[in-house]
Coordinates of C-alpha atoms and ligand atoms in Angstrom, one line a residue:
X1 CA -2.8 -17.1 -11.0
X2 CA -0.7 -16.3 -8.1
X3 CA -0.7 -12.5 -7.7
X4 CA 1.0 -10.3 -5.6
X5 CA -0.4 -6.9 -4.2
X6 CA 1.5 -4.2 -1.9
X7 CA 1.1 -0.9 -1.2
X8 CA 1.9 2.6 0.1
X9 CA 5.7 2.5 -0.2
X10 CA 6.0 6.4 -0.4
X11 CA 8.8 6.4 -2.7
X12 CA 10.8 9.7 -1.9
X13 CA 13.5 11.9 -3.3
X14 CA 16.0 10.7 -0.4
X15 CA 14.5 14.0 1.1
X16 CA 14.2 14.9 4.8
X17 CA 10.6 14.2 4.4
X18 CA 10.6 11.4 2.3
X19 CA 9.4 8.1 4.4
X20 CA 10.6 5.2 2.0
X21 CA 13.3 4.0 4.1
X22 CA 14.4 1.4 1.7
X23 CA 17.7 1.4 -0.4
X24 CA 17.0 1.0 -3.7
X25 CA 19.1 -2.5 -4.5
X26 CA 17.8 -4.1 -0.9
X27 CA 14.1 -3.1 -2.0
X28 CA 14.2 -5.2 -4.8
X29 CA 15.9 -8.1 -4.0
X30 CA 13.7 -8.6 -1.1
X31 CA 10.5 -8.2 -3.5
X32 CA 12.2 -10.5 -5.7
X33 CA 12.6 -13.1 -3.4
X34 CA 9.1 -12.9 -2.1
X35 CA 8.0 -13.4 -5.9
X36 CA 10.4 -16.5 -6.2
X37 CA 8.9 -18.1 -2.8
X38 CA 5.5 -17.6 -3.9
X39 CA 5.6 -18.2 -7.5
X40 CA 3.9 -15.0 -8.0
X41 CA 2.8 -13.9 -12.0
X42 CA 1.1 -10.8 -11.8
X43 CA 1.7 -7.9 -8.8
X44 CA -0.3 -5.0 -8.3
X45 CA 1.1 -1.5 -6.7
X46 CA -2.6 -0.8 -5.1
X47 CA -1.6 3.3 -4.9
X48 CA 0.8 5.1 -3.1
X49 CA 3.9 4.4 -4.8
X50 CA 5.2 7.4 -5.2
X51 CA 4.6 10.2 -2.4
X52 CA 4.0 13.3 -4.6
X53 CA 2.1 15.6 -1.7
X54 CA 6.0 15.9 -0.6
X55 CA 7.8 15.8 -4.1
X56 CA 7.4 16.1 -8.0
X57 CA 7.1 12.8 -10.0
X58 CA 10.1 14.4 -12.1
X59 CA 12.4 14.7 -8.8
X60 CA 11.2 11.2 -7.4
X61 CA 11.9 9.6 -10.9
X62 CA 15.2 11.2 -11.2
X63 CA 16.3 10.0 -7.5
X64 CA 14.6 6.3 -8.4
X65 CA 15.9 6.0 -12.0
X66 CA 16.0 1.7 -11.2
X67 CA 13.1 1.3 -9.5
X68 CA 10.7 2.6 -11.7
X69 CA 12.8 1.0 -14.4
X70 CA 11.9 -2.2 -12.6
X71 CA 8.5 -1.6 -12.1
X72 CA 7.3 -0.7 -15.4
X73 CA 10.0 -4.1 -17.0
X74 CA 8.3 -6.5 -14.7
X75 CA 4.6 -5.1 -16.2
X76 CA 3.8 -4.4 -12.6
X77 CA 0.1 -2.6 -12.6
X78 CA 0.2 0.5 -10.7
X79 CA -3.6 1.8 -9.3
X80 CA -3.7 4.9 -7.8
X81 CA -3.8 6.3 -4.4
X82 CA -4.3 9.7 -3.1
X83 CA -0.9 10.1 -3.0
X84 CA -0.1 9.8 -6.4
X85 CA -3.4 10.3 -8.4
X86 CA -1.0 12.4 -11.0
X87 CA 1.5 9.8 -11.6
X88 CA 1.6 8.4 -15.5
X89 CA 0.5 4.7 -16.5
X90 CA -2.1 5.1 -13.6
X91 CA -5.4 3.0 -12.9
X92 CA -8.5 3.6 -10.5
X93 CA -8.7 -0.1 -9.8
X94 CA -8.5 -3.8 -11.0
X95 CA -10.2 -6.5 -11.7
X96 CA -9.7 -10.8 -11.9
X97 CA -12.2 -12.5 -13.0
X98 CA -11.1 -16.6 -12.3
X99 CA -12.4 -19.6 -14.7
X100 CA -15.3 -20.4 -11.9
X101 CA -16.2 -16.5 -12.2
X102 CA -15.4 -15.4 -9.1
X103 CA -14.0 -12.0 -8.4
X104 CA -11.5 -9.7 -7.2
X105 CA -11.7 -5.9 -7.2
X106 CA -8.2 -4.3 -6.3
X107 CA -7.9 -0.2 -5.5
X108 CA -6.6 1.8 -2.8
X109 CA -9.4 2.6 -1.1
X110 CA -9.1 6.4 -0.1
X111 CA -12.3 6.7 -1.5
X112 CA -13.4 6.0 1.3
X113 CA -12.1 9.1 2.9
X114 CA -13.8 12.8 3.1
X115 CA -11.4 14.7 2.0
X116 CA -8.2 12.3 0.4
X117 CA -8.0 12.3 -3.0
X118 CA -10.2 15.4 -3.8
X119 CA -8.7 18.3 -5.5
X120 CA -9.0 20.7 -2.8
X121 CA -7.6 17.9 0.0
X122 CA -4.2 17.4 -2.5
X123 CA -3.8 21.1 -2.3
X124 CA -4.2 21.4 1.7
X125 CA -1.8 18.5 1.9
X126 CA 1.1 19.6 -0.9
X127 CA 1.1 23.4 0.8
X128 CA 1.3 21.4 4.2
X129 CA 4.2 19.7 3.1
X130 CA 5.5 22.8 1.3
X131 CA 5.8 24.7 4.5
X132 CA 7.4 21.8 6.5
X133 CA 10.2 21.5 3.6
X134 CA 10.8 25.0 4.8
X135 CA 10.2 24.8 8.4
X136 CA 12.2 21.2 8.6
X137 CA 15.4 23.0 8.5
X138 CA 14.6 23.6 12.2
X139 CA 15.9 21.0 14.8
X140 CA 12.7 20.7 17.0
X141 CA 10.1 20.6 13.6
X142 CA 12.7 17.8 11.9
X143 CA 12.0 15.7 15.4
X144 CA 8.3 16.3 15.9
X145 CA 7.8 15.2 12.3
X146 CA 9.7 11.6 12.7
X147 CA 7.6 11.9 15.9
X148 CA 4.4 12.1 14.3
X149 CA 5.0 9.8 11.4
X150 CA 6.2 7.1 14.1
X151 CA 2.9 8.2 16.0
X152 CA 0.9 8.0 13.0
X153 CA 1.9 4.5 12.1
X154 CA 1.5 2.7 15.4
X155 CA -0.8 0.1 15.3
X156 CA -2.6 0.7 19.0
X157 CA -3.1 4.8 18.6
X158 CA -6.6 4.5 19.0
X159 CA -7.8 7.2 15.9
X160 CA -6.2 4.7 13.5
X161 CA -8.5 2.0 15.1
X162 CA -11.3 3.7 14.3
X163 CA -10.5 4.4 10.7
X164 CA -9.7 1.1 10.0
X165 CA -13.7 0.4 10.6
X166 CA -14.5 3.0 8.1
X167 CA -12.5 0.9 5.4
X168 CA -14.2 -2.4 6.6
X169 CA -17.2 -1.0 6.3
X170 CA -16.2 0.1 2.7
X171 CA -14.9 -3.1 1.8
X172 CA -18.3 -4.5 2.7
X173 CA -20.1 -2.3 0.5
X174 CA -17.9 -3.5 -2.6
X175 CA -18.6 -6.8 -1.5
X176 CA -22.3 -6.6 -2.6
X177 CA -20.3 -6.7 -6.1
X178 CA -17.2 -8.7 -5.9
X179 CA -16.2 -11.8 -3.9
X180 CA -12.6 -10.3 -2.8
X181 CA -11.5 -6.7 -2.1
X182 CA -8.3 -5.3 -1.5
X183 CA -7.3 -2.3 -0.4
X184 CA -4.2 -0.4 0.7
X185 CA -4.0 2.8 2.1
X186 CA -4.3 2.0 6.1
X187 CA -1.1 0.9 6.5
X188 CA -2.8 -2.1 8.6
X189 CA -2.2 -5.6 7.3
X190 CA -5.7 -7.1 7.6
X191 CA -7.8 -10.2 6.7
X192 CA -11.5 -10.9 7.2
X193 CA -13.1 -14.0 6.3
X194 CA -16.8 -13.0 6.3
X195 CA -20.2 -14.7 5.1
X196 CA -22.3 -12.1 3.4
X197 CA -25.2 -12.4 1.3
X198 CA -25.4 -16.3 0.9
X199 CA -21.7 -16.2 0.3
X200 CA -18.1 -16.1 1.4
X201 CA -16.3 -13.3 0.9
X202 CA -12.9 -11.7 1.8
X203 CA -12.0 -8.5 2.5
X204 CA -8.1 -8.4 2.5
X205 CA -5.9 -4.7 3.2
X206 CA -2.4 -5.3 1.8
X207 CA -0.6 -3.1 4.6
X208 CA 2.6 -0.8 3.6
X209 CA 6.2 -1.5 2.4
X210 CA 7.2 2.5 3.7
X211 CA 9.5 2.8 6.7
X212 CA 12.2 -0.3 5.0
X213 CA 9.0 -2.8 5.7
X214 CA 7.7 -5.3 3.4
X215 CA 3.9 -6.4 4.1
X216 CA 2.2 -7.7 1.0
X217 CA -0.9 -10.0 0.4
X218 CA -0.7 -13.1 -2.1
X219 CA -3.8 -14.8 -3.3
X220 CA -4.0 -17.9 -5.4
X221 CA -6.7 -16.6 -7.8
X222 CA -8.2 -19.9 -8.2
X223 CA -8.6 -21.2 -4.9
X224 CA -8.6 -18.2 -2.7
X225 CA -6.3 -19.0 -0.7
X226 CA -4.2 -16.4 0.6
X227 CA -1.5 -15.4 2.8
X228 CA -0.4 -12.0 4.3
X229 CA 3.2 -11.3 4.6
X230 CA 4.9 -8.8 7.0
X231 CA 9.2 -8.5 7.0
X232 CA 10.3 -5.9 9.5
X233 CA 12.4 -2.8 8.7
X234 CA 16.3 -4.7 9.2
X235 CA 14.7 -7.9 9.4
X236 CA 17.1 -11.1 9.2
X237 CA 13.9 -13.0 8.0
X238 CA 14.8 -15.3 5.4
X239 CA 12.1 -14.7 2.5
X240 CA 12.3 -19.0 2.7
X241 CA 11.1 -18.8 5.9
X242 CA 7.5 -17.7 5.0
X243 CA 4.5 -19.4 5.5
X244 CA 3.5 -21.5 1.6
X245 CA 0.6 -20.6 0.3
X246 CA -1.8 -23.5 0.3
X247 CA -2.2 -24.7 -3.2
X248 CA -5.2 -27.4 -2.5
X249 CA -9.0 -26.4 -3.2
Ligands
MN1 MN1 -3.2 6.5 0.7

């Protein structure tokens, strides 16, 4: 089976905090033509669909009538994230289990965090974002925000390096149990090819479609093979362009 996993697309209201930055009609052709090019038959939304710290599911559903429309006709599976633990038609994670019995465990991986997730860390973050829906009115806090989220989601800001090591080392303890893990929730498009425990094992983080950017991972669920994919917010990429996924064992 050819599946299909992204992540962390922060779905919004169209609000000044929302951080989607995708229109609606050019969000789905794009996914649709990555599912074309790949043949995909099953995709995962591995948590942090919807970004309820900064917005009600009812207000996010209203604003994203055809989206979630699309979603839920296609029989996408939606795990969740910290994000959106509270969203209906939910999962904590998912599993494939191939014909040669090898596995694949699926979830966003926040678990792996201190405070993300928990009850008490949802509440710090939805009164944070309650007092900057206030506050955002105000020139100077509406810039430092896009400030921060830019500074938040660059790749070489050393904190983000760090945490990236706490999810490897994460991934690695799931790996006792499965053969494959992905996780979201990073926003890093990874891949690690590792030997552990007499065997081979692959720890995959499926990246974020926020900010109008696809990155997705697709794995062949037979044969392992896998690629990453990563189409730049206003990218002329041609979805045709992208690398094939290797069908041969
Ligand atoms: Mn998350």
């Amino acid at each position: 089976m050819i599946l299909l996993v992204i992540s962390d697309l922060h779905i919004d209201t169209g609000g000044k905090l929302g951080t989607f930055g995708w229109k609606t009609k050019r969000f789905m052709a794009t996914l649709d033509s990555v599912i074309e090019h790949y043949g995909v038959e099953k995709v995962v939304l591995n948590g942090d669909v919807f970004d309820l710290y900064k917005y009600s599911f009812k207000k996010i559903a209203a604003a994203n009538v055809k989206i979630i429309d699309y979603f839920n006709c296609r029989g996408f599976i939606q795990i969740r994230g910290n994000h959106d633990i509270s969203a209906p038609h939910t999962h904590n994670h998912f599993h494939i289990t191939n014909s040669s019995g090898k596995t694949i465990h699926i979830e966003h991986g926040h678990k792996a965090d201190f405070l993300n997730g928990t009850r008490f860390g949802r509440f710090l973050s939805t009164t944070m974002y309650a007092f900057l829906k206030l506050l955002i009115r105000i020139r100077w806090v509406e810039r430092t925000f896009y400030r921060a989220v830019d500074y938040f989601d660059d790749v070489n800001r050393v904190p983000r390096k760090y945490n990236t090591i706490k999810y490897l080392m994460y991934a690695l303890q799931l790996l006792k149990k499965y053969d494959m893990v992905i996780l979201g929730h990073t926003h890093k498009l990874e891949s690690h090819k590792i030997y552990y425990l007499n065997s081979k094992k692959i720890y995959l983080n499926c990246g974020t479609c926020s900010l109008g950017r696809l990155q997705a991972v697709v794995v062949d669920t037979e044969t392992f093979k896998y690629e990453t994919i990563k189409i730049p917010k206003k990218s002329e990429l041609e979805v045709s362009q992208l690398p094939i996924l290797k069908r041969k064992k």
